[in-house]
């Protein structure tokens, strides 16, 4: 027998029986869709702490136990055994590919890396010091002006082509934004290279000399991208779903996700971590900044600490921490003062009662910023790197949503707290 929960109207005692929705894993949900229609009462959850906006078969998070599964597979197993391209296939299609499926997918991604030449001109329109995330938001949105022959969102084949194009082109766009920022010529993709090697080359190669990709750097990037590929209904993914639910062009929906990712409470945190470490400057200053973070009257927060969902530890942070050591050792940067400062800050915060009581642990972005820095990636490119990886999750969620025949436009309601109805006042009477 399916479970239900009663909702009693406090005004008139009328009871509505609400069905409980059970997933494969995790807490059940109360289906409140009939509450307004039957009782004329809204449910209220401004930052969605208790509200499921959809059902989804892509990613599962158990924040209390630090579990993150992509299509059922633990992220640590994928980070250890898989590749970003294989994980992309898994997230988009639901199953791990066999050898020929992987080969076909990998080839398709490699062959869609180039940008329409007129699109490459868009970068010149930005001021030289525009943030790469501004360029990413604008240029990805501009992709909606291309590919009219394959953006019938109700055609599954078109959706597949869109996702592959988007995943293939986002590194090229991010690298072009960086080249614009540093005033160097745009480097065209080289399809013989794997996804991350190609990205590193597009970022760092210059026409004046040969560039050799460091396989350790490419591998570290690949692992980081696996860890960032999806994270269920986070702010940017929910934004992509919300924009996409209107039936808009999918590239425009992805662009809205990029804008949402930019904020320091979300993907912008990796950049904010580095700026914070610079601000702290020295191990001796840590106690002062810990006190600032605890002070309610001080806006300073320890960036890279805390998470809306993970209240024990962020499983991605544990994996990344290990890679962080490997990369620094490989690059001969173990004594890097920045890394020492980060580790000391982590140690102090983990032993501080305030952070312990509020369950504020280092999240994935605490370490990813340090790896990016060690790889020579400039701080304002950290969030675009996150965006490259998360593009896979955004595409998977958009495809899942559009492919669902029950999909309706997302339209939240509100509790209105403004002025009561009143009559217009003529200018000479105000
Ligand atoms: N430093 C100091 N205090 C903190 C921090 C922090 N980083 N994070 C939370 N708190 C305090 C907060 O002040 C609040 O205290 P009180 O209960 O006394 O009011 C309590 O802990 C709960 O915090 P919250 O802001 O209600 O929690 P939230 O779930 O709304 O916010 C968060 C989650 C990630 C936005 C927040 O922890 C934060 O701002 N962290 C720093 C930014 C960051 O690292 N973001 C990256 C998240 S991981 C990447 C991603 O998924 O995008």
Short mmCIF file of N, CA and C in Angstrom, two decimals, residues 101-170:
data_model
loop_
_atom_site.label_atom_id
_atom_site.label_comp_id
_atom_site.label_asym_id
_atom_site.label_seq_id
_atom_site.Cartn_x
_atom_site.Cartn_y
_atom_site.Cartn_z
N UNK A 101 31.18 1.88 -28.06
CA UNK A 101 30.36 3.06 -27.71
C UNK A 101 31.26 4.20 -27.23
N UNK A 102 32.27 3.85 -26.42
CA UNK A 102 33.18 4.88 -25.92
C UNK A 102 33.98 5.50 -27.06
N UNK A 103 34.44 4.64 -27.96
CA UNK A 103 35.22 5.10 -29.11
C UNK A 103 34.39 6.08 -29.96
N UNK A 104 33.13 5.70 -30.20
CA UNK A 104 32.26 6.54 -31.04
C UNK A 104 32.02 7.89 -30.35
N UNK A 105 31.76 7.86 -29.04
CA UNK A 105 31.47 9.09 -28.28
C UNK A 105 32.70 9.99 -28.23
N UNK A 106 33.84 9.37 -27.92
CA UNK A 106 35.10 10.12 -27.82
C UNK A 106 35.42 10.79 -29.15
N UNK A 107 35.25 10.04 -30.25
CA UNK A 107 35.53 10.60 -31.58
C UNK A 107 34.59 11.76 -31.88
N UNK A 108 33.30 11.58 -31.53
CA UNK A 108 32.32 12.66 -31.79
C UNK A 108 32.70 13.93 -31.03
N UNK A 109 33.12 13.78 -29.77
CA UNK A 109 33.52 14.96 -28.98
C UNK A 109 34.75 15.62 -29.62
N UNK A 110 35.74 14.81 -29.99
CA UNK A 110 36.96 15.37 -30.60
C UNK A 110 36.65 16.10 -31.90
N UNK A 111 35.63 15.64 -32.65
CA UNK A 111 35.35 16.23 -33.97
C UNK A 111 34.40 17.42 -33.91
N UNK A 112 33.96 17.80 -32.69
CA UNK A 112 33.07 18.98 -32.60
C UNK A 112 33.74 20.13 -31.84
N UNK A 113 35.06 20.08 -31.70
CA UNK A 113 35.74 21.05 -30.84
C UNK A 113 35.88 22.45 -31.46
N UNK A 114 35.81 22.53 -32.77
CA UNK A 114 36.02 23.85 -33.41
C UNK A 114 34.80 24.76 -33.26
N UNK A 115 35.06 26.05 -33.26
CA UNK A 115 33.97 27.03 -33.20
C UNK A 115 33.74 27.58 -34.59
N UNK A 116 32.52 27.95 -34.88
CA UNK A 116 32.25 28.67 -36.12
C UNK A 116 33.14 29.91 -36.11
N UNK A 117 33.80 30.19 -37.22
CA UNK A 117 34.80 31.26 -37.25
C UNK A 117 34.20 32.62 -36.85
N UNK A 118 32.94 32.83 -37.16
CA UNK A 118 32.35 34.14 -36.79
C UNK A 118 32.20 34.23 -35.27
N UNK A 119 32.04 33.09 -34.62
CA UNK A 119 31.90 33.10 -33.15
C UNK A 119 33.23 33.49 -32.49
N UNK A 120 34.34 33.09 -33.11
CA UNK A 120 35.65 33.42 -32.53
C UNK A 120 35.87 34.95 -32.48
N UNK A 121 35.13 35.66 -33.35
CA UNK A 121 35.27 37.13 -33.37
C UNK A 121 34.57 37.80 -32.18
N UNK A 122 33.62 37.07 -31.57
CA UNK A 122 32.86 37.66 -30.47
C UNK A 122 33.77 38.11 -29.33
N UNK A 123 34.86 37.35 -29.13
CA UNK A 123 35.75 37.64 -27.99
C UNK A 123 36.36 39.03 -28.10
N UNK A 124 36.57 39.45 -29.35
CA UNK A 124 37.20 40.77 -29.55
C UNK A 124 36.29 41.90 -29.06
N UNK A 125 34.99 41.62 -28.96
CA UNK A 125 34.05 42.65 -28.52
C UNK A 125 34.11 42.93 -27.03
N UNK A 126 34.75 42.03 -26.28
CA UNK A 126 34.85 42.25 -24.83
C UNK A 126 36.04 43.14 -24.50
N UNK A 127 35.91 43.90 -23.44
CA UNK A 127 37.06 44.68 -22.96
C UNK A 127 38.18 43.70 -22.63
N UNK A 128 39.42 44.13 -22.76
CA UNK A 128 40.57 43.24 -22.55
C UNK A 128 40.57 42.62 -21.15
N UNK A 129 39.98 43.33 -20.17
CA UNK A 129 40.04 42.82 -18.80
C UNK A 129 38.70 42.22 -18.34
N UNK A 130 37.85 41.85 -19.30
CA UNK A 130 36.57 41.22 -18.92
C UNK A 130 36.85 39.89 -18.22
N UNK A 131 36.06 39.58 -17.21
CA UNK A 131 36.25 38.29 -16.53
C UNK A 131 35.90 37.16 -17.51
N UNK A 132 36.72 36.10 -17.56
CA UNK A 132 36.42 35.00 -18.49
C UNK A 132 35.01 34.41 -18.30
N UNK A 133 34.46 34.49 -17.07
CA UNK A 133 33.09 33.97 -16.89
C UNK A 133 32.07 34.85 -17.63
N UNK A 134 32.37 36.15 -17.74
CA UNK A 134 31.48 37.04 -18.49
C UNK A 134 31.50 36.63 -19.96
N UNK A 135 32.71 36.33 -20.46
CA UNK A 135 32.83 35.92 -21.87
C UNK A 135 32.16 34.57 -22.08
N UNK A 136 32.34 33.67 -21.12
CA UNK A 136 31.74 32.33 -21.24
C UNK A 136 30.22 32.44 -21.29
N UNK A 137 29.65 33.24 -20.39
CA UNK A 137 28.19 33.39 -20.35
C UNK A 137 27.70 33.94 -21.69
N UNK A 138 28.37 34.98 -22.17
CA UNK A 138 27.93 35.64 -23.40
C UNK A 138 28.11 34.75 -24.62
N UNK A 139 29.29 34.13 -24.74
CA UNK A 139 29.58 33.38 -25.97
C UNK A 139 28.75 32.08 -26.02
N UNK A 140 28.59 31.42 -24.86
CA UNK A 140 27.77 30.20 -24.88
C UNK A 140 26.32 30.57 -25.22
N UNK A 141 25.83 31.68 -24.66
CA UNK A 141 24.48 32.15 -25.02
C UNK A 141 24.39 32.41 -26.53
N UNK A 142 25.49 32.93 -27.09
CA UNK A 142 25.50 33.25 -28.52
C UNK A 142 25.44 32.00 -29.39
N UNK A 143 25.82 30.86 -28.84
CA UNK A 143 25.72 29.61 -29.63
C UNK A 143 24.29 29.37 -30.06
N UNK A 144 23.33 29.98 -29.33
CA UNK A 144 21.92 29.79 -29.71
C UNK A 144 21.60 30.47 -31.04
N UNK A 145 22.52 31.30 -31.52
CA UNK A 145 22.33 31.91 -32.85
C UNK A 145 22.86 31.02 -33.97
N UNK A 146 23.39 29.85 -33.61
CA UNK A 146 23.94 28.92 -34.60
C UNK A 146 23.14 27.60 -34.54
N UNK A 147 23.43 26.68 -35.42
CA UNK A 147 22.89 25.31 -35.35
C UNK A 147 21.37 25.22 -35.35
N UNK A 148 20.70 26.05 -36.13
CA UNK A 148 19.23 26.02 -36.15
C UNK A 148 18.69 24.69 -36.65
N UNK A 149 19.55 23.95 -37.40
CA UNK A 149 19.07 22.68 -37.96
C UNK A 149 19.02 21.56 -36.93
N UNK A 150 19.62 21.78 -35.76
CA UNK A 150 19.65 20.68 -34.78
C UNK A 150 19.20 21.14 -33.39
N UNK A 151 18.30 22.09 -33.33
CA UNK A 151 17.84 22.51 -32.00
C UNK A 151 16.32 22.38 -31.84
N UNK A 152 15.78 21.32 -32.47
CA UNK A 152 14.39 20.96 -32.18
C UNK A 152 14.45 20.16 -30.88
N UNK A 153 14.10 20.81 -29.77
CA UNK A 153 14.33 20.18 -28.46
C UNK A 153 13.48 18.92 -28.26
N UNK A 154 12.43 18.74 -29.09
CA UNK A 154 11.60 17.55 -28.93
C UNK A 154 12.08 16.37 -29.78
N UNK A 155 13.21 16.56 -30.46
CA UNK A 155 13.81 15.49 -31.27
C UNK A 155 15.01 14.92 -30.50
N UNK A 156 14.94 13.64 -30.04
CA UNK A 156 16.02 13.08 -29.22
C UNK A 156 17.39 13.12 -29.91
N UNK A 157 17.41 12.96 -31.24
CA UNK A 157 18.68 12.99 -31.97
C UNK A 157 19.28 14.40 -31.90
N UNK A 158 18.42 15.41 -32.02
CA UNK A 158 18.90 16.80 -31.91
C UNK A 158 19.45 17.06 -30.50
N UNK A 159 18.76 16.52 -29.51
CA UNK A 159 19.24 16.72 -28.12
C UNK A 159 20.63 16.09 -27.95
N UNK A 160 20.81 14.92 -28.54
CA UNK A 160 22.10 14.23 -28.44
C UNK A 160 23.20 15.07 -29.12
N UNK A 161 22.88 15.58 -30.31
CA UNK A 161 23.88 16.39 -31.04
C UNK A 161 24.20 17.66 -30.25
N UNK A 162 23.17 18.28 -29.67
CA UNK A 162 23.39 19.49 -28.86
C UNK A 162 24.38 19.20 -27.73
N UNK A 163 24.12 18.11 -26.98
CA UNK A 163 24.97 17.81 -25.80
C UNK A 163 26.41 17.58 -26.23
N UNK A 164 26.59 16.86 -27.32
CA UNK A 164 27.95 16.57 -27.78
C UNK A 164 28.65 17.86 -28.24
N UNK A 165 27.92 18.69 -28.96
CA UNK A 165 28.51 19.97 -29.40
C UNK A 165 28.92 20.81 -28.19
N UNK A 166 28.01 20.89 -27.23
CA UNK A 166 28.23 21.74 -26.06
C UNK A 166 29.46 21.28 -25.28
N UNK A 167 29.53 19.96 -25.04
CA UNK A 167 30.65 19.40 -24.26
C UNK A 167 31.96 19.56 -25.03
N UNK A 168 31.91 19.40 -26.35
CA UNK A 168 33.12 19.52 -27.17
C UNK A 168 33.62 20.96 -27.27
N UNK A 169 32.69 21.91 -27.31
CA UNK A 169 33.09 23.31 -27.59
C UNK A 169 33.41 24.12 -26.33
N UNK A 170 32.92 23.69 -25.18
CA UNK A 170 33.11 24.54 -24.00
C UNK A 170 34.60 24.72 -23.64
#
